[in-house]
Structures are given as C-alpha cells and as structure tokens.
Coordinates of C-alpha atoms in Angstrom, one line a residue:
M1 CA 10.0 43.4 -57.5
F2 CA 6.5 41.9 -56.9
S3 CA 5.8 41.9 -60.7
L4 CA 9.1 40.2 -61.5
S5 CA 8.5 37.5 -58.8
L6 CA 5.0 36.7 -60.1
K7 CA 6.2 36.6 -63.7
E8 CA 8.9 34.0 -62.8
I9 CA 6.4 31.9 -60.9
K10 CA 4.0 32.0 -63.9
F11 CA 6.8 31.2 -66.4
F12 CA 8.2 28.2 -64.3
K13 CA 4.8 26.9 -63.2
L14 CA 5.7 23.3 -62.9
R15 CA 8.8 23.9 -60.8
Y16 CA 6.9 26.1 -58.3
I17 CA 3.8 23.8 -58.3
L18 CA 6.0 20.9 -57.3
I19 CA 7.7 22.8 -54.4
G20 CA 4.2 24.1 -53.4
F21 CA 2.9 20.5 -53.2
I22 CA 5.8 19.5 -51.0
L23 CA 5.1 22.4 -48.6
F24 CA 1.4 21.6 -48.8
F25 CA 1.8 18.0 -47.8
V26 CA 4.3 18.8 -44.9
A27 CA 1.9 21.5 -43.6
A28 CA -1.1 19.2 -44.0
L29 CA 0.7 16.5 -42.0
V30 CA 1.5 18.9 -39.3
F31 CA -2.1 20.1 -39.0
I32 CA -3.5 16.6 -39.1
I33 CA -1.2 15.4 -36.2
S34 CA -2.0 18.7 -34.4
G35 CA -5.8 17.9 -34.8
L36 CA -5.2 14.3 -33.5
A37 CA -3.2 15.5 -30.5
N38 CA -6.0 18.0 -29.7
G39 CA -8.6 15.4 -30.2
L40 CA -6.9 12.9 -28.0
A41 CA -6.4 15.5 -25.3
N42 CA -10.1 16.3 -25.4
D43 CA -11.1 12.7 -25.4
N44 CA -8.9 12.1 -22.4
A45 CA -9.8 15.1 -20.3
S46 CA -12.7 17.1 -21.8
S47 CA -14.7 16.7 -18.6
M48 CA -12.0 18.4 -16.6
K49 CA -11.1 21.0 -19.2
N50 CA -14.7 22.1 -19.5
M51 CA -15.5 21.9 -15.8
N52 CA -16.3 25.3 -14.3
A53 CA -13.5 25.2 -11.8
V54 CA -10.0 26.8 -11.6
S55 CA -8.3 24.6 -9.1
Y56 CA -8.9 21.5 -6.9
Y57 CA -8.1 20.4 -3.4
V58 CA -6.7 16.9 -3.2
S59 CA -5.0 14.6 -0.7
K60 CA -1.4 15.6 0.1
D61 CA -0.1 12.1 -0.7
S62 CA -2.0 11.8 -4.0
D63 CA 0.8 12.9 -6.3
N64 CA -1.7 15.3 -7.9
R65 CA -3.7 12.3 -9.2
M66 CA -7.4 12.5 -8.6
D67 CA -7.8 8.7 -8.6
R68 CA -5.4 8.5 -5.6
S69 CA -7.1 11.2 -3.6
R70 CA -10.0 10.6 -1.1
F71 CA -12.0 12.7 1.4
T72 CA -14.8 11.4 3.6
A73 CA -18.3 12.6 3.1
T74 CA -18.4 13.7 6.7
D75 CA -15.4 16.1 6.2
V76 CA -16.8 17.4 2.9
E77 CA -20.1 18.3 4.5
K78 CA -18.3 20.7 6.8
I79 CA -17.5 23.0 3.8
K80 CA -19.8 26.1 4.1
T81 CA -19.0 28.0 0.9
N82 CA -20.9 27.3 -2.4
D83 CA -17.7 28.2 -4.3
A84 CA -16.2 24.8 -3.3
Q85 CA -18.0 21.6 -4.2
P86 CA -17.1 17.9 -3.7
L87 CA -16.3 15.8 -6.8
G88 CA -16.3 12.1 -7.0
I89 CA -14.7 10.2 -10.0
Q90 CA -14.6 6.5 -10.5
M91 CA -14.1 4.4 -13.6
M92 CA -16.4 1.5 -13.9
T93 CA -18.1 -1.0 -16.3
L94 CA -21.9 -0.8 -16.4
K95 CA -24.4 -2.9 -18.2
D96 CA -27.2 -1.6 -20.5
K97 CA -30.2 -3.5 -19.4
E98 CA -31.9 -3.4 -22.8
S99 CA -28.9 -4.3 -25.1
K100 CA -27.1 -6.3 -22.4
E101 CA -23.9 -4.5 -23.7
K102 CA -21.2 -3.7 -21.2
L103 CA -20.1 0.0 -21.2
D104 CA -16.8 1.4 -19.9
V105 CA -17.6 4.7 -18.3
T106 CA -16.5 7.2 -15.6
L107 CA -19.0 7.8 -12.8
M108 CA -19.0 11.4 -11.6
G109 CA -20.7 12.4 -8.4
I110 CA -21.5 16.1 -8.0
N111 CA -24.1 18.5 -6.5
P112 CA -26.2 19.2 -9.7
S113 CA -27.6 22.5 -8.4
Q114 CA -24.1 24.0 -8.2
F115 CA -21.4 25.2 -10.6
L116 CA -20.0 21.7 -11.6
M117 CA -23.1 20.6 -13.5
P118 CA -22.5 20.8 -17.3
N119 CA -25.1 21.9 -19.8
V120 CA -27.6 19.3 -21.0
V121 CA -28.0 19.3 -24.8
D122 CA -30.7 16.7 -25.0
G123 CA -33.3 15.5 -22.5
K124 CA -33.4 17.0 -19.0
T125 CA -31.0 17.7 -16.2
I126 CA -30.8 16.1 -12.8
S127 CA -31.4 17.6 -9.4
N128 CA -30.5 16.8 -5.8
T129 CA -33.8 14.9 -5.4
S130 CA -33.5 12.9 -8.7
N131 CA -33.9 9.2 -7.9
N132 CA -30.9 7.5 -9.6
D133 CA -31.3 9.7 -12.7
V134 CA -28.1 10.4 -14.6
V135 CA -26.9 12.6 -17.5
V136 CA -24.4 11.0 -19.8
D137 CA -22.0 12.1 -22.5
K138 CA -23.1 12.0 -26.1
T139 CA -20.5 9.3 -27.0
L140 CA -22.8 6.8 -25.2
E141 CA -25.6 7.7 -27.6
K142 CA -23.3 6.7 -30.5
Q143 CA -22.9 3.3 -28.7
G144 CA -26.7 2.9 -28.8
A145 CA -27.8 4.4 -25.5
K146 CA -30.9 6.6 -25.5
I147 CA -33.0 8.6 -23.0
G148 CA -34.9 6.2 -20.7
D149 CA -32.3 3.4 -20.9
K150 CA -31.4 1.7 -17.7
L151 CA -27.7 1.2 -16.7
Y152 CA -27.0 -1.5 -14.1
V153 CA -24.3 -1.2 -11.5
E154 CA -23.5 -4.8 -10.7
N155 CA -21.4 -4.2 -7.5
S156 CA -24.1 -2.3 -5.7
K157 CA -27.1 -3.7 -7.6
T158 CA -28.2 -0.1 -8.5
T159 CA -30.1 0.8 -11.6
L160 CA -29.5 4.2 -13.2
T161 CA -31.8 5.9 -15.6
I162 CA -30.5 8.1 -18.5
V163 CA -32.6 11.3 -18.5
G164 CA -30.3 13.5 -20.6
F165 CA -27.1 13.9 -22.7
T166 CA -24.3 16.3 -22.5
E167 CA -21.3 17.0 -24.8
D168 CA -17.5 17.0 -24.4
Q169 CA -17.7 15.2 -21.0
T170 CA -15.2 12.4 -21.3
Y171 CA -12.5 11.2 -18.8
S172 CA -9.6 8.9 -19.6
H173 CA -11.2 8.1 -23.0
T174 CA -14.4 7.1 -21.4
P175 CA -17.8 8.9 -21.4
T176 CA -18.9 10.3 -18.0
V177 CA -22.1 9.3 -16.2
I178 CA -23.1 12.3 -14.0
M179 CA -25.2 11.8 -10.9
N180 CA -26.1 13.5 -7.7
T181 CA -24.4 12.8 -4.4
D182 CA -27.3 10.6 -3.1
T183 CA -26.9 8.3 -6.0
W184 CA -23.1 8.3 -5.5
Y185 CA -23.6 7.2 -1.9
K186 CA -25.9 4.4 -3.0
I187 CA -23.4 3.0 -5.4
F188 CA -20.4 3.1 -3.0
G189 CA -21.9 1.8 0.2
G190 CA -23.6 4.7 1.8
K191 CA -22.4 8.0 3.2
E192 CA -20.3 6.2 5.8
N193 CA -18.2 4.4 3.2
A194 CA -18.4 6.6 0.1
G195 CA -16.0 9.4 -0.3
F196 CA -15.0 12.1 -2.8
N197 CA -11.8 12.4 -4.8
A198 CA -11.4 16.1 -4.8
I199 CA -13.0 19.5 -3.9
A200 CA -13.4 21.7 -6.9
L201 CA -13.0 25.5 -6.4
K202 CA -14.9 28.0 -8.6
N203 CA -12.3 30.6 -7.8
D204 CA -8.9 31.1 -6.1
N205 CA -10.4 33.4 -3.5
A206 CA -8.4 33.3 -0.2
T207 CA -11.6 33.1 1.8
T208 CA -12.8 30.0 -0.2
K209 CA -9.5 28.3 0.2
A210 CA -9.4 29.0 4.0
D211 CA -12.9 27.5 4.4
V212 CA -11.9 24.4 2.5
K213 CA -8.7 24.0 4.5
N214 CA -10.4 24.4 7.8
A215 CA -13.1 21.9 6.9
V216 CA -10.9 19.2 5.4
A217 CA -7.4 18.5 6.6
D218 CA -4.4 16.9 4.9
G219 CA -5.0 18.3 1.5
K220 CA -3.4 20.7 -1.0
F221 CA -4.6 23.0 -3.7
V222 CA -3.6 22.1 -7.3
P223 CA -4.3 24.1 -10.5
K224 CA -6.6 22.5 -13.0
Q225 CA -3.9 21.9 -15.7
D226 CA -1.6 20.1 -13.2
L227 CA -4.4 17.7 -12.3
I228 CA -5.2 17.2 -16.0
D229 CA -1.6 16.4 -16.7
T230 CA -1.7 13.5 -14.2
I231 CA -4.7 11.8 -15.8
P232 CA -3.3 8.3 -16.8
G233 CA -1.9 8.4 -20.3
Y234 CA -2.5 12.1 -20.9
S235 CA 1.0 13.5 -20.7
A236 CA 2.5 10.5 -22.5
E237 CA 0.1 10.9 -25.5
Q238 CA 0.6 14.6 -25.7
S239 CA 4.4 14.4 -25.4
S240 CA 4.7 11.8 -28.1
L241 CA 2.5 13.7 -30.6
M242 CA 4.3 17.0 -29.8
M243 CA 7.6 15.4 -30.4
M244 CA 6.4 14.1 -33.8
L245 CA 5.3 17.7 -34.6
A246 CA 8.7 19.1 -33.6
F247 CA 10.5 16.6 -35.7
L248 CA 8.2 17.3 -38.7
I249 CA 9.0 21.1 -38.4
V250 CA 12.7 20.3 -38.1
I251 CA 12.5 18.1 -41.2
A252 CA 10.6 20.8 -43.0
V253 CA 13.5 23.2 -42.3
F254 CA 16.0 20.9 -44.1
V255 CA 13.7 19.7 -46.9
L256 CA 12.5 23.2 -47.8
G257 CA 15.9 24.7 -47.3
A258 CA 17.4 22.1 -49.7
F259 CA 14.7 22.7 -52.4
F260 CA 15.1 26.5 -52.3
Y261 CA 18.9 26.2 -52.3
I262 CA 18.8 23.9 -55.4
M263 CA 16.3 26.2 -57.1
T264 CA 18.5 29.2 -56.3
I265 CA 21.7 27.4 -57.6
Q266 CA 19.9 26.8 -60.9
K267 CA 19.4 30.5 -61.3
V268 CA 22.9 31.7 -60.4
N269 CA 23.6 32.5 -64.1
Q270 CA 20.4 34.6 -64.3
F271 CA 21.3 36.5 -61.1
G272 CA 24.7 37.2 -62.5
I273 CA 23.3 38.7 -65.6
L274 CA 20.8 40.8 -63.6
K275 CA 23.7 42.1 -61.5
A276 CA 25.6 43.0 -64.7
I277 CA 22.7 45.2 -65.8
G278 CA 22.5 46.9 -62.5
A279 CA 20.4 44.8 -60.1
K280 CA 21.4 44.9 -56.5
N281 CA 21.8 42.0 -54.1
K282 CA 19.0 43.5 -52.0
F283 CA 16.6 43.5 -54.9
L284 CA 17.4 39.9 -56.0
I285 CA 17.2 38.6 -52.4
G286 CA 13.9 40.4 -51.8
S287 CA 12.5 39.0 -55.1
T288 CA 13.4 35.5 -54.1
M289 CA 12.0 35.9 -50.6
L290 CA 8.8 37.3 -52.0
Q291 CA 8.4 34.2 -54.2
V292 CA 8.9 32.0 -51.2
L293 CA 6.4 34.1 -49.2
V294 CA 3.7 33.8 -51.9
L295 CA 4.3 30.1 -52.4
S296 CA 4.3 29.4 -48.6
V297 CA 1.1 31.4 -47.9
V298 CA -0.8 29.7 -50.7
S299 CA 0.4 26.2 -49.8
I300 CA -0.1 26.6 -46.0
G301 CA -3.5 28.2 -46.6
L302 CA -4.6 25.3 -48.8
A303 CA -3.3 22.9 -46.1
I304 CA -5.5 24.6 -43.5
G305 CA -8.5 24.3 -45.7
F306 CA -7.7 20.6 -46.3
A307 CA -7.5 20.0 -42.5
F308 CA -10.8 21.7 -42.0
V309 CA -12.5 19.7 -44.7
L310 CA -10.9 16.5 -43.3
Q311 CA -12.5 17.1 -39.9
Q312 CA -15.9 17.3 -41.5
I313 CA -15.6 13.9 -43.3
M314 CA -13.5 12.1 -40.6
P315 CA -15.3 9.1 -39.0
N316 CA -16.8 9.8 -35.6
G317 CA -14.6 7.2 -33.9
I318 CA -11.4 9.2 -34.7
P319 CA -10.7 11.9 -32.1
F320 CA -9.8 14.9 -34.3
V321 CA -10.4 18.5 -33.3
F322 CA -9.7 21.4 -35.6
D323 CA -8.4 24.2 -33.3
F324 CA -8.1 27.2 -35.6
A325 CA -5.9 29.2 -33.1
L326 CA -3.5 26.3 -32.7
I327 CA -3.5 25.6 -36.5
L328 CA -2.6 29.3 -37.1
K329 CA 0.3 29.0 -34.7
F330 CA 1.7 25.9 -36.5
G331 CA 1.0 27.6 -39.8
G332 CA 3.0 30.6 -38.7
A333 CA 5.9 28.4 -37.6
L334 CA 5.9 26.7 -41.0
L335 CA 5.9 30.1 -42.7
V336 CA 8.9 31.2 -40.7
V337 CA 10.7 27.8 -41.4
S338 CA 10.1 28.3 -45.2
L339 CA 11.5 31.9 -45.1
L340 CA 14.5 30.8 -43.1
G341 CA 15.2 28.0 -45.5
A342 CA 15.0 30.5 -48.4
L343 CA 17.2 33.0 -46.6
F344 CA 19.9 30.3 -46.3
S345 CA 19.8 29.8 -50.1
T346 CA 20.3 33.5 -50.8
T347 CA 24.1 33.1 -50.1
S348 CA 24.2 31.9 -53.7
I349 CA 22.8 35.2 -54.9
V350 CA 25.4 37.2 -53.1
K351 CA 28.2 35.0 -54.5
A352 CA 26.8 35.2 -58.1
D353 CA 29.6 36.8 -60.3
P354 CA 28.3 39.0 -63.2
L355 CA 31.5 38.5 -65.3
Q356 CA 31.3 34.8 -65.0
A357 CA 27.6 34.8 -65.8
M358 CA 28.3 37.0 -68.9
G359 CA 31.0 34.5 -70.0
R360 CA 28.5 31.7 -69.7
A361 CA 26.0 33.6 -71.6
E362 CA 28.3 34.1 -74.6

C-alpha cells in the first residue's frame, strides 16, 4: 500500500506539489496568526504571566481589574506573612532627561527582596534601601534608554535612575519600571496617600489567605489568569485572533476537502479497474489516506519550519512569539482536518463501478 501511494505521488508530482503548496500556505497562515496572538498576549501581560504569584487579593468592587483596586499602605503593612506581598501598578508617561523623549511606561511598586522581583539580565538589581533606583524592561533599551539614564516623573518631581534591565516585563503594551515601595511612596504623595492595587500571593495556602483577609478587609481572591483577562484590551485581542484562527481551520476543511474530492473523482476510473483485478475498498481507501497523510505531514512540517525562520527575521517591533507546543497543537488540528477532508472524498472510491470502468477503458 505504502509503495503504491508513493509511486503515484512520484508519478503525478505537479498535482501533489500544488495541493501541498495550498496546505503549506494555509498552515503557515495559521501558525503566523498564532504567533502574533501569542506575541500580543505577552506584550500585553508578560509582567503578570511571569510574576511568581498564583493568585491576587483585590478590592471586591474592582470587577477583577487591578487598575480599579486599591488598598492603603497602612492596611497592607499589617500583613505578617512573606508569602503575600503588596503590588502597585500605575501607567504613566515619564521623560528621559538626556534625550528629552517622553516614554509611556507602567510603574510597578514592589518589595524587591521578596518573590515578586524579576531576574535582572543586565546591570544590577534594586533593594529596599535603593534611592530612586529602578529596573526597567528591555524594550526601553530599544527606545534608546541605557543604564545610568535618568527618568523624570513630572507630577511628583521625582528623578529615577535606571540601574538594570529585565526581560518579558510588559503591561498593557508598555514596558514596566520596577521600583521599591519607598520610591513608590515618593511618587504618589507619601505613605499616607499612596496605595497598592493588589496583594500577590505566592501560594494558595489557607494560612496565607487567612492572614491577608484578617489584615485587609473588603477584598477577594482572584486567580492570576482571571486578572490577566481583565487587562484592558487583552481579551478583545485574543478573542479576535482566535476567531480568525477558527475560521481559517474551518476554511481549510472545505478547501482541502474539495481538492481531495476532485482529485479522487479524477481517479474513479483507475479505482474501478483496480477493483476489477481484485483490489478491495479498504486497500484503496487506505492508500488514498496514506497519500494525504504523507502530503499533510510534509506540508505542515515545512510550514512549522517557515514560521520558526520567520520569527528569527521578524523586525523587533512586531510582537511574534513562536510557541512550539501551541504550534504543534494547531499542526495536529490541521492534520486531522486534512484527513477528514480526504475521508469525505473516499465515498467516490466506494461507489466506483468495476464494470463501468472496464467499459471506459475499452
């Protein structure tokens, strides 16, 4: 069966190459959109996704949105456990003192000696005693920022000094500027006026939750993903791109099904003759499905390679992330779609009449 399938592919090279190209382009488009969806998701919420926390405590009336949640510094200080830490998030425009360029960023106030502090890939980290030192996401470096640069907060007349860079720390499509709580208080009017948006929990331990609940009233615990989903624009972006992917796969069902059906119809006479010399429906259907399997695996494999290469040459400004596990899932879905389309076309094989085929052959 395998030998017969390969011989036919080799004999009708152009036909199978054209079908393979169609499958390749459909698969490549699916993988590219998947990469863009993943890239946009990371660009919108990578700081939250990569944060070493499993859930958050936010205000009851916040609708699970961190920007609508607020706890006072006084309440937060009552928390005794180190497995729960305050987190302040505020989007703002800063000015680079050297370039005079205005930068849209997200300020993030944390305790740098605890579990919320991300890894620093360049420069040095900050501490609780750092005097207005900050660590910023690498995307600011691409905008011209460098270690030692001064960032000016106009509202509070505070000057921040960049001492290090971190990676994959963006929020709502803006790079984060991470600082200790003392600097956070300076920017937002002192401890009496400054507050925090949430309390991050390192684990879902009942003791940790009880300590937070006793210290800070009028709040609720929210899983990390639920909080990510409420970041402005996140769900809308992902829903739109996932809908495009779903439509692409549905279109692939009909396009590939139609091509395989036409290809099978063209070979009805050959199937009839093979039946006349003893070939069974099972053998002919298996041979056809094997051809589709080989064609699909090769085309989808090439499309995965194409998406991987595309990521390497894609401009830095385009948020594209090649998630191999996700790509394999979509590749598997396309493979199933191809086989289902081919299975639909096998009805022509079953209906092929040996006597009619022999009559046509005369």
